[in-house]
Amino acid sequence: MTLTPSKPVTLGDEMKAGLDAPICLTWELTYACNLQCIHCLSSSGRRDPGELSTEECEAIIDELQRMQVFYVNIGGGEPTIRPDFWHLVDYAVDHQVGVKFSTNGSRIDAEVARRLAGSDYVDIQISLDGADAATNDHVRGEGSFATAIEAMEHLRAADFGEFKISVVMTRHNIPQIEAFKELADHYGAQLRLTRFRPAGRGADSWHELHPTNEQQVELYHWLLDHPDVLTGDSFFHLSALGEALPGLNLCGAGRVVCLIDPLGDVYACPFVLHDDFKAGSVRDEGGFERIWLESDLFTDLREPQSAGACASCGEFDACQGGCMAAKFFTGIPLDGPDPECVIGYGADLVAAAQSDAIPAVSKDHSRTRVTLGKKPGG
């Protein structure tokens, strides 16, 4: 009898099946924010009165320590607005849970920068969406570019080290990609590029901001030439163009990543804050660990996924069908092609999608209705 050798199990296979604890847990501490970015994934602005208390947050950190979660990626809203933010950062570090937090920089003054520089377990991401004020402020609000630059100056003066500059790639700032790299090098920072998704207020700005197909090809080749630039595996749909980008290149929702929102609700990933992708609440019996290990949603996401409409495409193994959130919020079935499919299979589906078939944002904490401003250079 001839035995057929079994296919070796890859790291990607293990990731798809889920882990005992998330590699990266995103935790939005508050919906409060002093900006009104037009692409905000969580439609932040106003604080929700039902957000987790300090004691509840401490209990979550205790649970993450028991689960041996290496670090949490804290965001918002603007997380530093929470009065207990620095206490929670210290509490996490004291309990062997590293902290990476994303901020617009508005509360990073010289004193805070020196304090951050003294911690070995805290990393910081400054959000910036333009390499100049006109491009950035169109998306993030007037004065936000100057605020972010000032925060970077404070971090450099305090010898913080290699903080991150986090950029959501849009059709307006992709032409500035080299300028972003030069800016990061100037401050001794590491550049982190992420994909723009049509979630939250991003649903309203999607058609203006998402990159063109030509820009996606340009970005793909630039990323191949700059493997030191971080992406968080958010551009795995581009791997259909040829050589795979560095990283796992797969959707980690409910498998290796998830999100806790300010109210304690747990979602499959930071880009699908919608009831269809809510796995439970940390306030329920069993807390976060029960949700991660036993929730029906996460169990389903860890099952082998059908290629669906992409089955006949020879690039499915490379792109994995693209981003679940991008499909969901543009009205494309989850087993359909990515709306930004580089082969072109998604564009017609986006154009044909009926507005009443596109899911509405479940929670909107915007202070006012956000409208698109004048285009840069327009």
GROMACS .gro file of C-alpha atoms in nm:
model
  378
    1MET     CA    1   0.000   0.000   0.000
    2THR     CA    2   0.132   0.345  -0.092
    3LEU     CA    3   0.075   0.618   0.161
    4THR     CA    4   0.012   0.968   0.039
    5PRO     CA    5   0.211   1.214   0.249
    6SER     CA    6  -0.009   1.451   0.440
    7LYS     CA    7   0.012   1.821   0.368
    8PRO     CA    8   0.225   1.992   0.635
    9VAL     CA    9   0.036   2.217   0.874
   10THR     CA   10   0.146   2.575   0.826
   11LEU     CA   11   0.141   2.864   1.072
   12GLY     CA   12  -0.142   3.011   0.866
   13ASP     CA   13  -0.343   2.689   0.909
   14GLU     CA   14  -0.298   2.708   1.285
   15MET     CA   15  -0.404   3.074   1.286
   16LYS     CA   16  -0.718   2.998   1.086
   17ALA     CA   17  -0.821   2.739   1.343
   18GLY     CA   18  -0.791   2.994   1.624
   19LEU     CA   19  -0.560   3.024   1.922
   20ASP     CA   20  -0.610   2.986   2.296
   21ALA     CA   21  -0.582   3.364   2.326
   22PRO     CA   22  -0.570   3.647   2.073
   23ILE     CA   23  -0.231   3.760   1.947
   24CYS     CA   24  -0.356   4.116   1.944
   25LEU     CA   25  -0.657   4.240   2.130
   26THR     CA   26  -0.785   4.580   2.027
   27TRP     CA   27  -0.960   4.762   2.309
   28GLU     CA   28  -1.148   5.084   2.253
   29LEU     CA   29  -1.162   5.245   2.595
   30THR     CA   30  -1.396   5.530   2.504
   31TYR     CA   31  -1.596   5.678   2.219
   32ALA     CA   32  -1.506   6.026   2.340
   33CYS     CA   33  -1.286   6.213   2.094
   34ASN     CA   34  -1.177   6.571   2.034
   35LEU     CA   35  -1.164   6.509   1.657
   36GLN     CA   36  -1.428   6.408   1.403
   37CYS     CA   37  -1.226   6.216   1.143
   38ILE     CA   38  -1.437   6.147   0.836
   39HIS     CA   39  -1.314   5.787   0.814
   40CYS     CA   40  -1.351   5.696   1.184
   41LEU     CA   41  -1.424   5.323   1.214
   42SER     CA   42  -1.622   5.363   1.537
   43SER     CA   43  -1.802   5.692   1.456
   44SER     CA   44  -1.650   5.836   1.773
   45GLY     CA   45  -1.712   6.174   1.930
   46ARG     CA   46  -1.934   6.152   2.237
   47ARG     CA   47  -1.860   5.946   2.548
   48ASP     CA   48  -2.113   5.670   2.608
   49PRO     CA   49  -2.247   5.676   2.966
   50GLY     CA   50  -2.248   5.296   2.970
   51GLU     CA   51  -1.873   5.253   2.915
   52LEU     CA   52  -1.681   5.017   3.140
   53SER     CA   53  -1.582   5.143   3.483
   54THR     CA   54  -1.223   5.151   3.607
   55GLU     CA   55  -1.288   4.841   3.816
   56GLU     CA   56  -1.434   4.653   3.520
   57CYS     CA   57  -1.133   4.746   3.308
   58GLU     CA   58  -0.898   4.622   3.579
   59ALA     CA   59  -1.088   4.291   3.590
   60ILE     CA   60  -1.045   4.253   3.213
   61ILE     CA   61  -0.671   4.315   3.245
   62ASP     CA   62  -0.654   4.049   3.519
   63GLU     CA   63  -0.827   3.808   3.283
   64LEU     CA   64  -0.592   3.892   2.994
   65GLN     CA   65  -0.296   3.827   3.224
   66ARG     CA   66  -0.434   3.482   3.311
   67MET     CA   67  -0.483   3.409   2.940
   68GLN     CA   68  -0.125   3.526   2.872
   69VAL     CA   69  -0.228   3.788   2.619
   70PHE     CA   70   0.100   3.953   2.527
   71TYR     CA   71  -0.030   4.302   2.462
   72VAL     CA   72  -0.340   4.510   2.396
   73ASN     CA   73  -0.381   4.774   2.129
   74ILE     CA   74  -0.577   5.051   2.299
   75GLY     CA   75  -0.774   5.298   2.094
   76GLY     CA   76  -1.097   5.489   2.083
   77GLY     CA   77  -1.212   5.755   2.031
   78GLU     CA   78  -0.915   5.929   2.179
   79PRO     CA   79  -0.820   5.699   2.470
   80THR     CA   80  -0.616   5.958   2.659
   81ILE     CA   81  -0.939   6.152   2.723
   82ARG     CA   82  -1.050   5.893   2.978
   83PRO     CA   83  -0.959   6.028   3.323
   84ASP     CA   84  -0.828   5.686   3.431
   85PHE     CA   85  -0.629   5.621   3.111
   86TRP     CA   86  -0.281   5.646   3.263
   87HIS     CA   87  -0.389   5.442   3.565
   88LEU     CA   88  -0.510   5.163   3.333
   89VAL     CA   89  -0.187   5.174   3.133
   90ASP     CA   90   0.014   5.137   3.454
   91TYR     CA   91  -0.218   4.863   3.578
   92ALA     CA   92  -0.174   4.664   3.255
   93VAL     CA   93   0.205   4.698   3.259
   94ASP     CA   94   0.218   4.597   3.627
   95HIS     CA   95   0.022   4.284   3.531
   96GLN     CA   96   0.254   4.183   3.245
   97VAL     CA   97   0.017   4.299   2.971
   98GLY     CA   98   0.200   4.526   2.730
   99VAL     CA   99   0.022   4.833   2.593
  100LYS     CA  100   0.024   4.987   2.249
  101PHE     CA  101  -0.206   5.283   2.221
  102SER     CA  102  -0.318   5.493   1.928
  103THR     CA  103  -0.359   5.866   1.973
  104ASN     CA  104  -0.401   6.186   1.776
  105GLY     CA  105  -0.124   6.329   1.994
  106SER     CA  106  -0.328   6.609   2.148
  107ARG     CA  107  -0.234   6.507   2.504
  108ILE     CA  108   0.127   6.410   2.443
  109ASP     CA  109   0.313   6.703   2.594
  110ALA     CA  110   0.677   6.711   2.708
  111GLU     CA  111   0.599   6.570   3.054
  112VAL     CA  112   0.387   6.283   2.918
  113ALA     CA  113   0.655   6.202   2.658
  114ARG     CA  114   0.919   6.172   2.932
  115ARG     CA  115   0.690   5.946   3.131
  116LEU     CA  116   0.629   5.723   2.830
  117ALA     CA  117   1.001   5.706   2.755
  118GLY     CA  118   1.056   5.556   3.099
  119SER     CA  119   0.840   5.249   3.032
  120ASP     CA  120   0.968   4.936   2.858
  121TYR     CA  121   0.621   4.793   2.795
  122VAL     CA  122   0.434   5.084   2.635
  123ASP     CA  123   0.433   5.161   2.265
  124ILE     CA  124   0.258   5.451   2.099
  125GLN     CA  125   0.109   5.513   1.756
  126ILE     CA  126   0.052   5.868   1.635
  127SER     CA  127  -0.227   5.880   1.379
  128LEU     CA  128  -0.157   6.087   1.068
  129ASP     CA  129  -0.339   6.073   0.736
  130GLY     CA  130  -0.147   6.325   0.530
  131ALA     CA  131   0.219   6.419   0.492
  132ASP     CA  132   0.112   6.783   0.491
  133ALA     CA  133  -0.153   6.982   0.675
  134ALA     CA  134  -0.388   7.020   0.378
  135THR     CA  135  -0.418   6.646   0.311
  136ASN     CA  136  -0.426   6.540   0.675
  137ASP     CA  137  -0.663   6.805   0.803
  138HIS     CA  138  -0.914   6.735   0.526
  139VAL     CA  139  -0.966   6.395   0.690
  140ARG     CA  140  -0.885   6.457   1.056
  141GLY     CA  141  -0.982   6.820   1.111
  142GLU     CA  142  -0.817   7.161   1.110
  143GLY     CA  143  -0.499   7.182   1.318
  144SER     CA  144  -0.465   6.805   1.364
  145PHE     CA  145  -0.147   6.784   1.154
  146ALA     CA  146   0.030   7.044   1.368
  147THR     CA  147  -0.086   6.866   1.683
  148ALA     CA  148   0.052   6.531   1.567
  149ILE     CA  149   0.386   6.683   1.467
  150GLU     CA  150   0.418   6.854   1.804
  151ALA     CA  151   0.359   6.519   1.979
  152MET     CA  152   0.632   6.360   1.767
  153GLU     CA  153   0.870   6.641   1.860
  154HIS     CA  154   0.804   6.576   2.228
  155LEU     CA  155   0.861   6.201   2.187
  156ARG     CA  156   1.188   6.257   2.003
  157ALA     CA  157   1.309   6.510   2.261
  158ALA     CA  158   1.232   6.259   2.538
  159ASP     CA  159   1.430   5.986   2.358
  160PHE     CA  160   1.122   5.765   2.351
  161GLY     CA  161   1.267   5.556   2.072
  162GLU     CA  162   1.089   5.398   1.778
  163PHE     CA  163   0.727   5.505   1.815
  164LYS     CA  164   0.487   5.434   1.527
  165ILE     CA  165   0.333   5.672   1.274
  166SER     CA  166   0.004   5.513   1.173
  167VAL     CA  167  -0.145   5.606   0.835
  168VAL     CA  168  -0.473   5.496   0.679
  169MET     CA  169  -0.405   5.483   0.307
  170THR     CA  170  -0.641   5.685   0.087
  171ARG     CA  171  -0.639   5.803  -0.271
  172HIS     CA  172  -0.527   6.146  -0.146
  173ASN     CA  173  -0.223   6.031   0.053
  174ILE     CA  174  -0.087   5.737  -0.149
  175PRO     CA  175   0.100   5.990  -0.368
  176GLN     CA  176   0.272   6.101  -0.044
  177ILE     CA  177   0.394   5.757   0.057
  178GLU     CA  178   0.763   5.845   0.021
  179ALA     CA  179   0.707   6.162   0.222
  180PHE     CA  180   0.555   5.953   0.504
  181LYS     CA  181   0.862   5.730   0.506
  182GLU     CA  182   1.091   6.034   0.517
  183LEU     CA  183   0.886   6.176   0.804
  184ALA     CA  184   0.914   5.851   0.999
  185ASP     CA  185   1.289   5.834   0.938
  186HIS     CA  186   1.327   6.196   1.047
  187TYR     CA  187   1.170   6.122   1.386
  188GLY     CA  188   1.332   5.780   1.428
  189ALA     CA  189   0.985   5.627   1.406
  190GLN     CA  190   0.847   5.321   1.232
  191LEU     CA  191   0.588   5.367   0.960
  192ARG     CA  192   0.266   5.165   0.988
  193LEU     CA  193   0.025   5.167   0.694
  194THR     CA  194  -0.328   5.030   0.720
  195ARG     CA  195  -0.612   4.980   0.480
  196PHE     CA  196  -0.910   5.213   0.465
  197ARG     CA  197  -1.236   5.027   0.532
  198PRO     CA  198  -1.591   5.149   0.472
  199ALA     CA  199  -1.686   5.107   0.840
  200GLY     CA  200  -1.829   5.371   1.073
  201ARG     CA  201  -1.805   5.715   0.916
  202GLY     CA  202  -1.581   5.554   0.656
  203ALA     CA  203  -1.898   5.425   0.491
  204ASP     CA  204  -1.991   5.782   0.397
  205SER     CA  205  -1.642   5.873   0.275
  206TRP     CA  206  -1.563   5.542   0.102
  207HIS     CA  207  -1.626   5.652  -0.255
  208GLU     CA  208  -1.410   5.962  -0.214
  209LEU     CA  209  -1.126   5.814  -0.014
  210HIS     CA  210  -1.063   5.454  -0.116
  211PRO     CA  211  -0.761   5.413  -0.346
  212THR     CA  212  -0.796   5.358  -0.717
  213ASN     CA  213  -0.691   5.025  -0.866
  214GLU     CA  214  -0.380   5.188  -1.014
  215GLN     CA  215  -0.287   5.321  -0.669
  216GLN     CA  216  -0.332   4.975  -0.518
  217VAL     CA  217  -0.081   4.832  -0.765
  218GLU     CA  218   0.157   5.118  -0.683
  219LEU     CA  219   0.116   5.052  -0.310
  220TYR     CA  220   0.171   4.678  -0.353
  221HIS     CA  221   0.507   4.722  -0.525
  222TRP     CA  222   0.612   4.989  -0.275
  223LEU     CA  223   0.536   4.755   0.015
  224LEU     CA  224   0.737   4.476  -0.146
  225ASP     CA  225   1.030   4.717  -0.170
  226HIS     CA  226   0.989   4.825   0.196
  227PRO     CA  227   0.945   4.507   0.406
  228ASP     CA  228   1.034   4.703   0.720
  229VAL     CA  229   0.709   4.900   0.695
  230LEU     CA  230   0.434   4.755   0.916
  231THR     CA  231   0.090   4.676   0.774
  232GLY     CA  232  -0.087   4.458   1.029
  233ASP     CA  233  -0.166   4.218   0.742
  234SER     CA  234  -0.437   4.459   0.629
  235PHE     CA  235  -0.339   4.450   0.260
  236PHE     CA  236  -0.351   4.074   0.203
  237HIS     CA  237  -0.599   4.126  -0.082
  238LEU     CA  238  -0.307   4.277  -0.279
  239SER     CA  239  -0.122   3.945  -0.278
  240ALA     CA  240  -0.334   3.842  -0.576
  241LEU     CA  241  -0.099   4.063  -0.778
  242GLY     CA  242   0.186   3.816  -0.742
  243GLU     CA  243   0.438   3.768  -0.463
  244ALA     CA  244   0.278   3.758  -0.119
  245LEU     CA  245   0.337   4.055   0.107
  246PRO     CA  246   0.527   3.994   0.432
  247GLY     CA  247   0.311   3.858   0.714
  248LEU     CA  248   0.036   3.599   0.757
  249ASN     CA  249  -0.180   3.745   0.480
  250LEU     CA  250  -0.516   3.627   0.605
  251CYS     CA  251  -0.823   3.755   0.786
  252GLY     CA  252  -0.761   3.709   1.158
  253ALA     CA  253  -1.111   3.808   1.272
  254GLY     CA  254  -1.214   3.588   1.565
  255ARG     CA  255  -0.909   3.371   1.502
  256VAL     CA  256  -0.612   3.572   1.623
  257VAL     CA  257  -0.767   3.917   1.677
  258CYS     CA  258  -1.086   4.070   1.811
  259LEU     CA  259  -1.209   4.392   1.970
  260ILE     CA  260  -1.360   4.500   2.301
  261ASP     CA  261  -1.562   4.820   2.269
  262PRO     CA  262  -1.607   5.083   2.545
  263LEU     CA  263  -1.922   4.909   2.669
  264GLY     CA  264  -1.755   4.569   2.694
  265ASP     CA  265  -1.909   4.420   2.380
  266VAL     CA  266  -1.673   4.188   2.192
  267TYR     CA  267  -1.656   4.197   1.812
  268ALA     CA  268  -1.472   3.980   1.561
  269CYS     CA  269  -1.238   4.261   1.456
  270PRO     CA  270  -1.202   4.640   1.484
  271PHE     CA  271  -1.355   4.691   1.139
  272VAL     CA  272  -1.692   4.519   1.191
  273LEU     CA  273  -1.857   4.705   1.478
  274HIS     CA  274  -2.199   4.573   1.385
  275ASP     CA  275  -2.444   4.348   1.569
  276ASP     CA  276  -2.393   4.074   1.310
  277PHE     CA  277  -2.034   4.038   1.431
  278LYS     CA  278  -2.086   4.079   1.805
  279ALA     CA  279  -1.979   3.768   1.994
  280GLY     CA  280  -2.093   3.868   2.342
  281SER     CA  281  -2.016   4.097   2.634
  282VAL     CA  282  -1.738   4.080   2.892
  283ARG     CA  283  -2.009   4.167   3.145
  284ASP     CA  284  -2.173   3.829   3.085
  285GLU     CA  285  -2.090   3.519   3.286
  286GLY     CA  286  -1.751   3.376   3.189
  287GLY     CA  287  -1.619   3.713   3.076
  288PHE     CA  288  -1.388   3.757   2.781
  289GLU     CA  289  -1.229   3.412   2.801
  290ARG     CA  290  -1.560   3.230   2.753
  291ILE     CA  291  -1.639   3.450   2.452
  292TRP     CA  292  -1.299   3.388   2.293
  293LEU     CA  293  -1.307   3.012   2.345
  294GLU     CA  294  -1.676   2.927   2.314
  295SER     CA  295  -1.881   3.192   2.132
  296ASP     CA  296  -2.081   3.065   1.835
  297LEU     CA  297  -1.955   3.348   1.614
  298PHE     CA  298  -1.586   3.284   1.674
  299THR     CA  299  -1.634   2.907   1.644
  300ASP     CA  300  -1.799   2.962   1.305
  301LEU     CA  301  -1.524   3.197   1.185
  302ARG     CA  302  -1.262   2.933   1.270
  303GLU     CA  303  -1.425   2.675   1.045
  304PRO     CA  304  -1.289   2.635   0.691
  305GLN     CA  305  -1.440   2.911   0.480
  306SER     CA  306  -1.592   2.857   0.138
  307ALA     CA  307  -1.435   3.036  -0.157
  308GLY     CA  308  -1.787   3.107  -0.281
  309ALA     CA  309  -1.795   3.324  -0.589
  310CYS     CA  310  -1.413   3.338  -0.584
  311ALA     CA  311  -1.374   2.961  -0.627
  312SER     CA  312  -1.310   2.990  -1.001
  313CYS     CA  313  -1.038   3.253  -0.956
  314GLY     CA  314  -0.685   3.122  -0.951
  315GLU     CA  315  -0.576   3.387  -0.700
  316PHE     CA  316  -0.805   3.287  -0.412
  317ASP     CA  317  -0.529   3.106  -0.221
  318ALA     CA  318  -0.322   3.425  -0.239
  319CYS     CA  319  -0.584   3.683  -0.140
  320GLN     CA  320  -0.822   3.459   0.064
  321GLY     CA  321  -1.118   3.648  -0.083
  322GLY     CA  322  -1.017   3.975   0.080
  323CYS     CA  323  -1.152   4.165   0.379
  324MET     CA  324  -1.475   4.054   0.543
  325ALA     CA  325  -1.552   4.404   0.672
  326ALA     CA  326  -1.493   4.571   0.337
  327LYS     CA  327  -1.737   4.330   0.174
  328PHE     CA  328  -1.999   4.357   0.448
  329PHE     CA  329  -2.018   4.737   0.448
  330THR     CA  330  -2.032   4.768   0.068
  331GLY     CA  331  -2.319   4.519   0.032
  332ILE     CA  332  -2.114   4.229  -0.109
  333PRO     CA  333  -2.183   3.875   0.026
  334LEU     CA  334  -1.912   3.750   0.260
  335ASP     CA  335  -1.824   3.472   0.016
  336GLY     CA  336  -1.795   3.723  -0.267
  337PRO     CA  337  -1.491   3.914  -0.391
  338ASP     CA  338  -1.332   4.203  -0.206
  339PRO     CA  339  -1.474   4.539  -0.324
  340GLU     CA  340  -1.116   4.639  -0.410
  341CYS     CA  341  -1.032   4.306  -0.576
  342VAL     CA  342  -0.723   4.383  -0.782
  343ILE     CA  343  -0.844   4.150  -1.058
  344GLY     CA  344  -1.155   4.369  -1.087
  345TYR     CA  345  -1.427   4.129  -0.974
  346GLY     CA  346  -1.556   4.348  -0.693
  347ALA     CA  347  -1.608   4.681  -0.865
  348ASP     CA  348  -1.925   4.586  -1.053
  349LEU     CA  349  -2.080   4.437  -0.739
  350VAL     CA  350  -2.016   4.759  -0.545
  351ALA     CA  351  -2.170   4.965  -0.823
  352ALA     CA  352  -2.476   4.737  -0.837
  353ALA     CA  353  -2.530   4.716  -0.459
  354GLN     CA  354  -2.862   4.868  -0.353
  355SER     CA  355  -2.836   5.126  -0.076
  356ASP     CA  356  -3.100   4.946   0.131
  357ALA     CA  357  -2.887   4.629   0.118
  358ILE     CA  358  -2.584   4.798   0.271
  359PRO     CA  359  -2.580   4.753   0.651
  360ALA     CA  360  -2.620   5.067   0.857
  361VAL     CA  361  -2.374   5.157   1.129
  362SER     CA  362  -2.498   4.999   1.454
  363LYS     CA  363  -2.362   5.272   1.683
  364ASP     CA  364  -2.293   5.635   1.599
  365HIS     CA  365  -2.132   5.851   1.865
  366SER     CA  366  -2.056   6.145   1.636
  367ARG     CA  367  -2.106   6.481   1.803
  368THR     CA  368  -2.254   6.621   1.482
  369ARG     CA  369  -2.319   6.493   1.134
  370VAL     CA  370  -1.980   6.477   0.960
  371THR     CA  371  -1.969   6.583   0.596
  372LEU     CA  372  -1.686   6.569   0.351
  373GLY     CA  373  -1.484   6.883   0.322
  374LYS     CA  374  -1.319   7.044   0.026
  375LYS     CA  375  -1.075   6.811  -0.146
  376PRO     CA  376  -0.707   6.886  -0.095
  377GLY     CA  377  -0.586   7.110  -0.373
  378GLY     CA  378  -0.942   7.167  -0.490
   0.00000   0.00000   0.00000
